[in-house]
PDB file of C-alpha atoms in Angstrom:
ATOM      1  CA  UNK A   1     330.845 115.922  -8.582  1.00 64.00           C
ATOM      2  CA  UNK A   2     331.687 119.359  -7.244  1.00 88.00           C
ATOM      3  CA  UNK A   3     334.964 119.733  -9.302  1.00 92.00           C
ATOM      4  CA  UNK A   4     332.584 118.716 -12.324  1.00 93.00           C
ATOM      5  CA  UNK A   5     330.371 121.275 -11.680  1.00 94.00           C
ATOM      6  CA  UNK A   6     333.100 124.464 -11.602  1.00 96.00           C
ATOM      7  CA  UNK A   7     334.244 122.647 -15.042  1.00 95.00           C
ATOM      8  CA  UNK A   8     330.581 122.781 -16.428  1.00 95.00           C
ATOM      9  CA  UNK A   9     331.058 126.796 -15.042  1.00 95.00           C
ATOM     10  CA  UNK A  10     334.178 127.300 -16.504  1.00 96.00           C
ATOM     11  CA  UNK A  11     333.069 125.889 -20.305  1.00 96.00           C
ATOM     12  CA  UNK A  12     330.939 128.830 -20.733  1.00 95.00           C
ATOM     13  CA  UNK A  13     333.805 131.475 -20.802  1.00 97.00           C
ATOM     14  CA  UNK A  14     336.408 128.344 -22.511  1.00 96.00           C
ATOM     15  CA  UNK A  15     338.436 128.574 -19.192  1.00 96.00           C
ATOM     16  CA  UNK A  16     338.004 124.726 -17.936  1.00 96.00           C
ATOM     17  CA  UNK A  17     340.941 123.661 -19.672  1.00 96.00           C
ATOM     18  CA  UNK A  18     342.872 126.421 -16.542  1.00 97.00           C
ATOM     19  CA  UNK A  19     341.659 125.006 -13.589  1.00 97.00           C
ATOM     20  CA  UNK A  20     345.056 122.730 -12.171  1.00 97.00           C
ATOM     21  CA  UNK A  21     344.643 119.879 -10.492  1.00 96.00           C
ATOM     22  CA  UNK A  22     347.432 118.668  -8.278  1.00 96.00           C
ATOM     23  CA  UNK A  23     348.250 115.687  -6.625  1.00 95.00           C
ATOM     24  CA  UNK A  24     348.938 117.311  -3.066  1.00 93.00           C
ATOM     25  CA  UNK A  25     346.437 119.239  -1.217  1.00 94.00           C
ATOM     26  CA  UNK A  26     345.525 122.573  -1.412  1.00 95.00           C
ATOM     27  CA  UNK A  27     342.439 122.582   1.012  1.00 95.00           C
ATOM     28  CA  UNK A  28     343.982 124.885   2.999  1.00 96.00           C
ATOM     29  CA  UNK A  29     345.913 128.167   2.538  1.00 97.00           C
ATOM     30  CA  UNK A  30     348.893 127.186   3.507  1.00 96.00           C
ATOM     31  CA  UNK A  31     348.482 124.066   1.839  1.00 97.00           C
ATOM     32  CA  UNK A  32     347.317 125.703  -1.408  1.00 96.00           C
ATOM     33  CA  UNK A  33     350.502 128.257  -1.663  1.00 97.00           C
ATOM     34  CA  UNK A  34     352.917 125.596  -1.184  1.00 96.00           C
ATOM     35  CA  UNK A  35     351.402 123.319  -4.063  1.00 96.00           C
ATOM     36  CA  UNK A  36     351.324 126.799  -6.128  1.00 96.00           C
ATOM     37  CA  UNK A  37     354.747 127.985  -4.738  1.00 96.00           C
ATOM     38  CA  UNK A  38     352.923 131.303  -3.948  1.00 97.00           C
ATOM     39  CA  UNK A  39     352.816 133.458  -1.338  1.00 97.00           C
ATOM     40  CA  UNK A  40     349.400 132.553   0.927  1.00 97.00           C
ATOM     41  CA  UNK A  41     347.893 135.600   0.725  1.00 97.00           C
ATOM     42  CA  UNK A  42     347.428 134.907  -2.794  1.00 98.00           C
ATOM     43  CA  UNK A  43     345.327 132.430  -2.285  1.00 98.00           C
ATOM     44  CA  UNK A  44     341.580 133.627  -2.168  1.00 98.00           C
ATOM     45  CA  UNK A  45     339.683 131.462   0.349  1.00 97.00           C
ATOM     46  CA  UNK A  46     335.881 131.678   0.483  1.00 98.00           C
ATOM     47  CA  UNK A  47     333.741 131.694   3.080  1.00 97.00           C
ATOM     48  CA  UNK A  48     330.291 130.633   3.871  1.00 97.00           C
ATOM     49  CA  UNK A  49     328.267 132.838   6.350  1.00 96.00           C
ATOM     50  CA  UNK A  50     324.827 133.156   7.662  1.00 92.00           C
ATOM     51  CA  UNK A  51     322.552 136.010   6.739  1.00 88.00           C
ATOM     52  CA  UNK A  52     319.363 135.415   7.572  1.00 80.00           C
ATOM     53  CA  UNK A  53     318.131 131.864   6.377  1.00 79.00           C
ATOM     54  CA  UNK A  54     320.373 132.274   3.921  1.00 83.00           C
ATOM     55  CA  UNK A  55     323.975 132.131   3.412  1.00 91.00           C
ATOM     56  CA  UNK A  56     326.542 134.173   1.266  1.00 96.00           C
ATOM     57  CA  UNK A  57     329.735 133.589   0.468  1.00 98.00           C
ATOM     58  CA  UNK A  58     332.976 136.511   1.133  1.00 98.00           C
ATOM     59  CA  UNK A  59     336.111 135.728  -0.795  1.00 98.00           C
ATOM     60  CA  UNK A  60     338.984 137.262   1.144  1.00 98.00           C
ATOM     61  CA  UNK A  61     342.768 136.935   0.352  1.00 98.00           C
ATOM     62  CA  UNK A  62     344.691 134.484   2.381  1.00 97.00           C
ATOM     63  CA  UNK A  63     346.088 136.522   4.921  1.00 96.00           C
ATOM     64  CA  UNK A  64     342.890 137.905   5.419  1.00 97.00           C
ATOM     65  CA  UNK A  65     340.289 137.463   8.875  1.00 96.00           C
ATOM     66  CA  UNK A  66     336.754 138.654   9.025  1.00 97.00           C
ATOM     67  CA  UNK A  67     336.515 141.992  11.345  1.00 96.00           C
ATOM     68  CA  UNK A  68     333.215 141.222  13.400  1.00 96.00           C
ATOM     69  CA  UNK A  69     332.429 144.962  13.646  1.00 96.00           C
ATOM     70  CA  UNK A  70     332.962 145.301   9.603  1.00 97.00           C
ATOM     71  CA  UNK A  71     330.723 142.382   8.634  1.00 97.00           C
ATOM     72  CA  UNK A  72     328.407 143.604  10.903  1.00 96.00           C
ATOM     73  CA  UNK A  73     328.682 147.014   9.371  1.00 96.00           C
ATOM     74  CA  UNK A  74     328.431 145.730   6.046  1.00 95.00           C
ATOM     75  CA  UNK A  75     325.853 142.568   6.469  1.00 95.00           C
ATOM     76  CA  UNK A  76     323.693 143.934   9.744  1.00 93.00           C
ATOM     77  CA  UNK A  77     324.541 140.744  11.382  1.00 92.00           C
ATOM     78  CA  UNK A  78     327.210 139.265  13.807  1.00 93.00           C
ATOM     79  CA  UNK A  79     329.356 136.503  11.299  1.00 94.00           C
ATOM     80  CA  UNK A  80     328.524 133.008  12.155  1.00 94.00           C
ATOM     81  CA  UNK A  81     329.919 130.593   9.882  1.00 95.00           C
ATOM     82  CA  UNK A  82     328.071 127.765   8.307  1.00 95.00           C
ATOM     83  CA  UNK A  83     328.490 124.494   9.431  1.00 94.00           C
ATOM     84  CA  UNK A  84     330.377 121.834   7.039  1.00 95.00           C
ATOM     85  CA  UNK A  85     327.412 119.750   6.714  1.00 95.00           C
ATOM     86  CA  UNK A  86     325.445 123.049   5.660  1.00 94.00           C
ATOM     87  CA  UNK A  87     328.171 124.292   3.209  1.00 95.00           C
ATOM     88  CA  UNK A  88     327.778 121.497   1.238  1.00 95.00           C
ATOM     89  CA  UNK A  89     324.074 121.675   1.101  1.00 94.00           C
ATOM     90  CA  UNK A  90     324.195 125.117  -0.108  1.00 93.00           C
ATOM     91  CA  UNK A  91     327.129 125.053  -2.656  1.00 95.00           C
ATOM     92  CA  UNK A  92     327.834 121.740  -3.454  1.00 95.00           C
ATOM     93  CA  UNK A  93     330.946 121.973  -2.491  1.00 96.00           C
ATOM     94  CA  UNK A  94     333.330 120.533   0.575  1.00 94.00           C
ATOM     95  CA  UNK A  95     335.126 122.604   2.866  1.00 94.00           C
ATOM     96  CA  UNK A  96     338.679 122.503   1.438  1.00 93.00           C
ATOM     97  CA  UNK A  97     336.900 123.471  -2.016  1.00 95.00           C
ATOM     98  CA  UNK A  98     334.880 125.862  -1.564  1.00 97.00           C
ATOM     99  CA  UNK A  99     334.633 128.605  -4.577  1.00 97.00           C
ATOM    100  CA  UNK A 100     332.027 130.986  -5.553  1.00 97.00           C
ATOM    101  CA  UNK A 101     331.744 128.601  -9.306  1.00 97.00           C
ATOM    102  CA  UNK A 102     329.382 126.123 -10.086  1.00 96.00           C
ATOM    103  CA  UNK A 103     327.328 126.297  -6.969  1.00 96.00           C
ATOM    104  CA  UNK A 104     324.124 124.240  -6.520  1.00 93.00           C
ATOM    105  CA  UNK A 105     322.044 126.991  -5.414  1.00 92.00           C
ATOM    106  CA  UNK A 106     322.232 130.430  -6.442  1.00 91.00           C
ATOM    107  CA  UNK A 107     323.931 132.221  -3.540  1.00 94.00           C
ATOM    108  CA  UNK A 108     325.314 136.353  -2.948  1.00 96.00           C
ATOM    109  CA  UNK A 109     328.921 136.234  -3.534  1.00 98.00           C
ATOM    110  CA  UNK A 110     331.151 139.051  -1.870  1.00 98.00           C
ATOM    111  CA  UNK A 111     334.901 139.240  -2.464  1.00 98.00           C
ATOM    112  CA  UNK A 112     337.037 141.540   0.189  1.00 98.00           C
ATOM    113  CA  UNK A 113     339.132 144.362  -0.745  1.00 97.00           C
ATOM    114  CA  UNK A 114     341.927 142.642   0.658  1.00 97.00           C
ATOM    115  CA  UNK A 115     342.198 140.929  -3.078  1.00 98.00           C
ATOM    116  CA  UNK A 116     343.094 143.919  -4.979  1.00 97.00           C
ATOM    117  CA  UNK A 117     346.091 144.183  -3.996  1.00 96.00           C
ATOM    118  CA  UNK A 118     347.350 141.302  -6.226  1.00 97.00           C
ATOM    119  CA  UNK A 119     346.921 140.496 -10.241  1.00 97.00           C
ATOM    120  CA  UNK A 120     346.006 137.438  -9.667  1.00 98.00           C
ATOM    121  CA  UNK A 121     344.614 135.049  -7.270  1.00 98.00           C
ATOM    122  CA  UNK A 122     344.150 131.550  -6.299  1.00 98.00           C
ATOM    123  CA  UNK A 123     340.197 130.436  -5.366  1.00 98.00           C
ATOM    124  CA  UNK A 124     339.913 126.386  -4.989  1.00 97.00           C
ATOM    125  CA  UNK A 125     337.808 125.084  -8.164  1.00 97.00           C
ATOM    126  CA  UNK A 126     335.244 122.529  -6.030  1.00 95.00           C
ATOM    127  CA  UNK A 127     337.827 119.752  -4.355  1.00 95.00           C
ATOM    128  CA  UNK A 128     340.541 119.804  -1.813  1.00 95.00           C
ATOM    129  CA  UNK A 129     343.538 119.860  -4.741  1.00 96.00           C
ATOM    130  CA  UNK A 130     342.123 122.465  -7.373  1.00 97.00           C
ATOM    131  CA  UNK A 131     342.673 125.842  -8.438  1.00 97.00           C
ATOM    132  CA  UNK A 132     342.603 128.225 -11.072  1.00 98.00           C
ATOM    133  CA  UNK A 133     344.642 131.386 -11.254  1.00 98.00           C
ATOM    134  CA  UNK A 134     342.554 134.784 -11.860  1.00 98.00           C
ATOM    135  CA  UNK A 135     342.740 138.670 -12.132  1.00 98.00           C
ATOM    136  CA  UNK A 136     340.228 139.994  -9.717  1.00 97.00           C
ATOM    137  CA  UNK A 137     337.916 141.145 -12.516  1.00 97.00           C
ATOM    138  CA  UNK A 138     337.505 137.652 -13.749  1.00 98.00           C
ATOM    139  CA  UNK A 139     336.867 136.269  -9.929  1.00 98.00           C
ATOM    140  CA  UNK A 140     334.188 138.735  -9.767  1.00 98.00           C
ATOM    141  CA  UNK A 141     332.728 138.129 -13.050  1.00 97.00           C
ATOM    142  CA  UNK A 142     333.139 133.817 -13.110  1.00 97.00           C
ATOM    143  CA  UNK A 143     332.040 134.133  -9.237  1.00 97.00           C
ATOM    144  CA  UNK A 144     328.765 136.202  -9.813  1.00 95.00           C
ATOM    145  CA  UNK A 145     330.099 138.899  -7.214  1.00 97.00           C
ATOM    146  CA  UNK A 146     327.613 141.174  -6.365  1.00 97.00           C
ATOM    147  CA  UNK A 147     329.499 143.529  -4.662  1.00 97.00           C
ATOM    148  CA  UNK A 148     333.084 144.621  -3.287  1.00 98.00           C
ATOM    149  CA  UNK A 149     332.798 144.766   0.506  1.00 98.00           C
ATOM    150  CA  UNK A 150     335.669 145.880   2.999  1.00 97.00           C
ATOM    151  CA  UNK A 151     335.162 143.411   6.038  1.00 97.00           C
ATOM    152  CA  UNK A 152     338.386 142.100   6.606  1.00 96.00           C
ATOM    153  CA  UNK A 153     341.547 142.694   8.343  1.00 94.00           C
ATOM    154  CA  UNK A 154     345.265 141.444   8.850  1.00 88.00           C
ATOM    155  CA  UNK A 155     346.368 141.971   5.666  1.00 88.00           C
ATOM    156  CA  UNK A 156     346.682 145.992   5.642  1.00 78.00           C
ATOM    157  CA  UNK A 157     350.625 147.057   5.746  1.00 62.00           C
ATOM    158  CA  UNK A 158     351.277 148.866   8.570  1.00 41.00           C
TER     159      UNK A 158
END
């Protein structure tokens, strides 16, 4: 039902018909760039979070990891993940497809700076083997992103 629902998202803008499915999968990053044959960091993995009794959802790149004293810069809270079983309460979605489209309940949506870097990405489209590829603008805009946040780190070249 999940991957149903991020094709129900996608028919609004005519993009359904570019979300891949594959017969490997790509629930993880690694996972995901090898079915792609990209590099992982492409891959934009989403997160679910606590904040408050709610939960919001970061979309980093792959390389990415959350920076505890940045999220709690940013958010005003130490980061404490979601549980599985919560995850899918909130978005609909399993862990291995997460995405910011076609969520069940209306949810904030923050994607990392660590994304811009790249012209397009890779975010999961609701199942453990789906993905569509995306410029950042259209993640933000098909994701409902409220706002660019900086909270990760990792993926900065030294």
């Amino acid at each position: 039902m999940s991957l149903e629902n991020v094709v129900t998202h996608f028919a609004k803008w005519e993009k359904e018909k570019d979300i891949m499915e594959f017969a490997t999968s790509s629930a993880t990053v690694l996972e995901a760039a090898e079915t792609l044959q990209v590099e992982p960091a492409r891959i934009a993995k989403t997160l679910s979070f606590r904040k408050g009794e709610e939960g919001v959802l970061i979309v980093t790149a792959g390389d990415a990891k959350i920076d505890n004293k940045k999220f709690k810069t940013i958010f005003e809270e130490k980061p404490r993940m979601l549980s599985a079983e919560e995850v899918y309460a909130k978005t609909g979605h399993m862990v291995g497809g997460v995405c910011p489209f076609g969520l069940t309940t209306e949810m904030n949506v923050y994607l990392d700076e660590s994304l811009k870097r790249f012209v397009t990405v890779f975010p999961a489209c609701g199942s453990s083997n789906s993905a569509i590829e995306l410029t950042c603008e259209e993640l933000y805009e098909y994701g409902n992103g409220k706002a660019w946040v900086d909270v990760c780190k990792g993926w900065q070249d030294i």
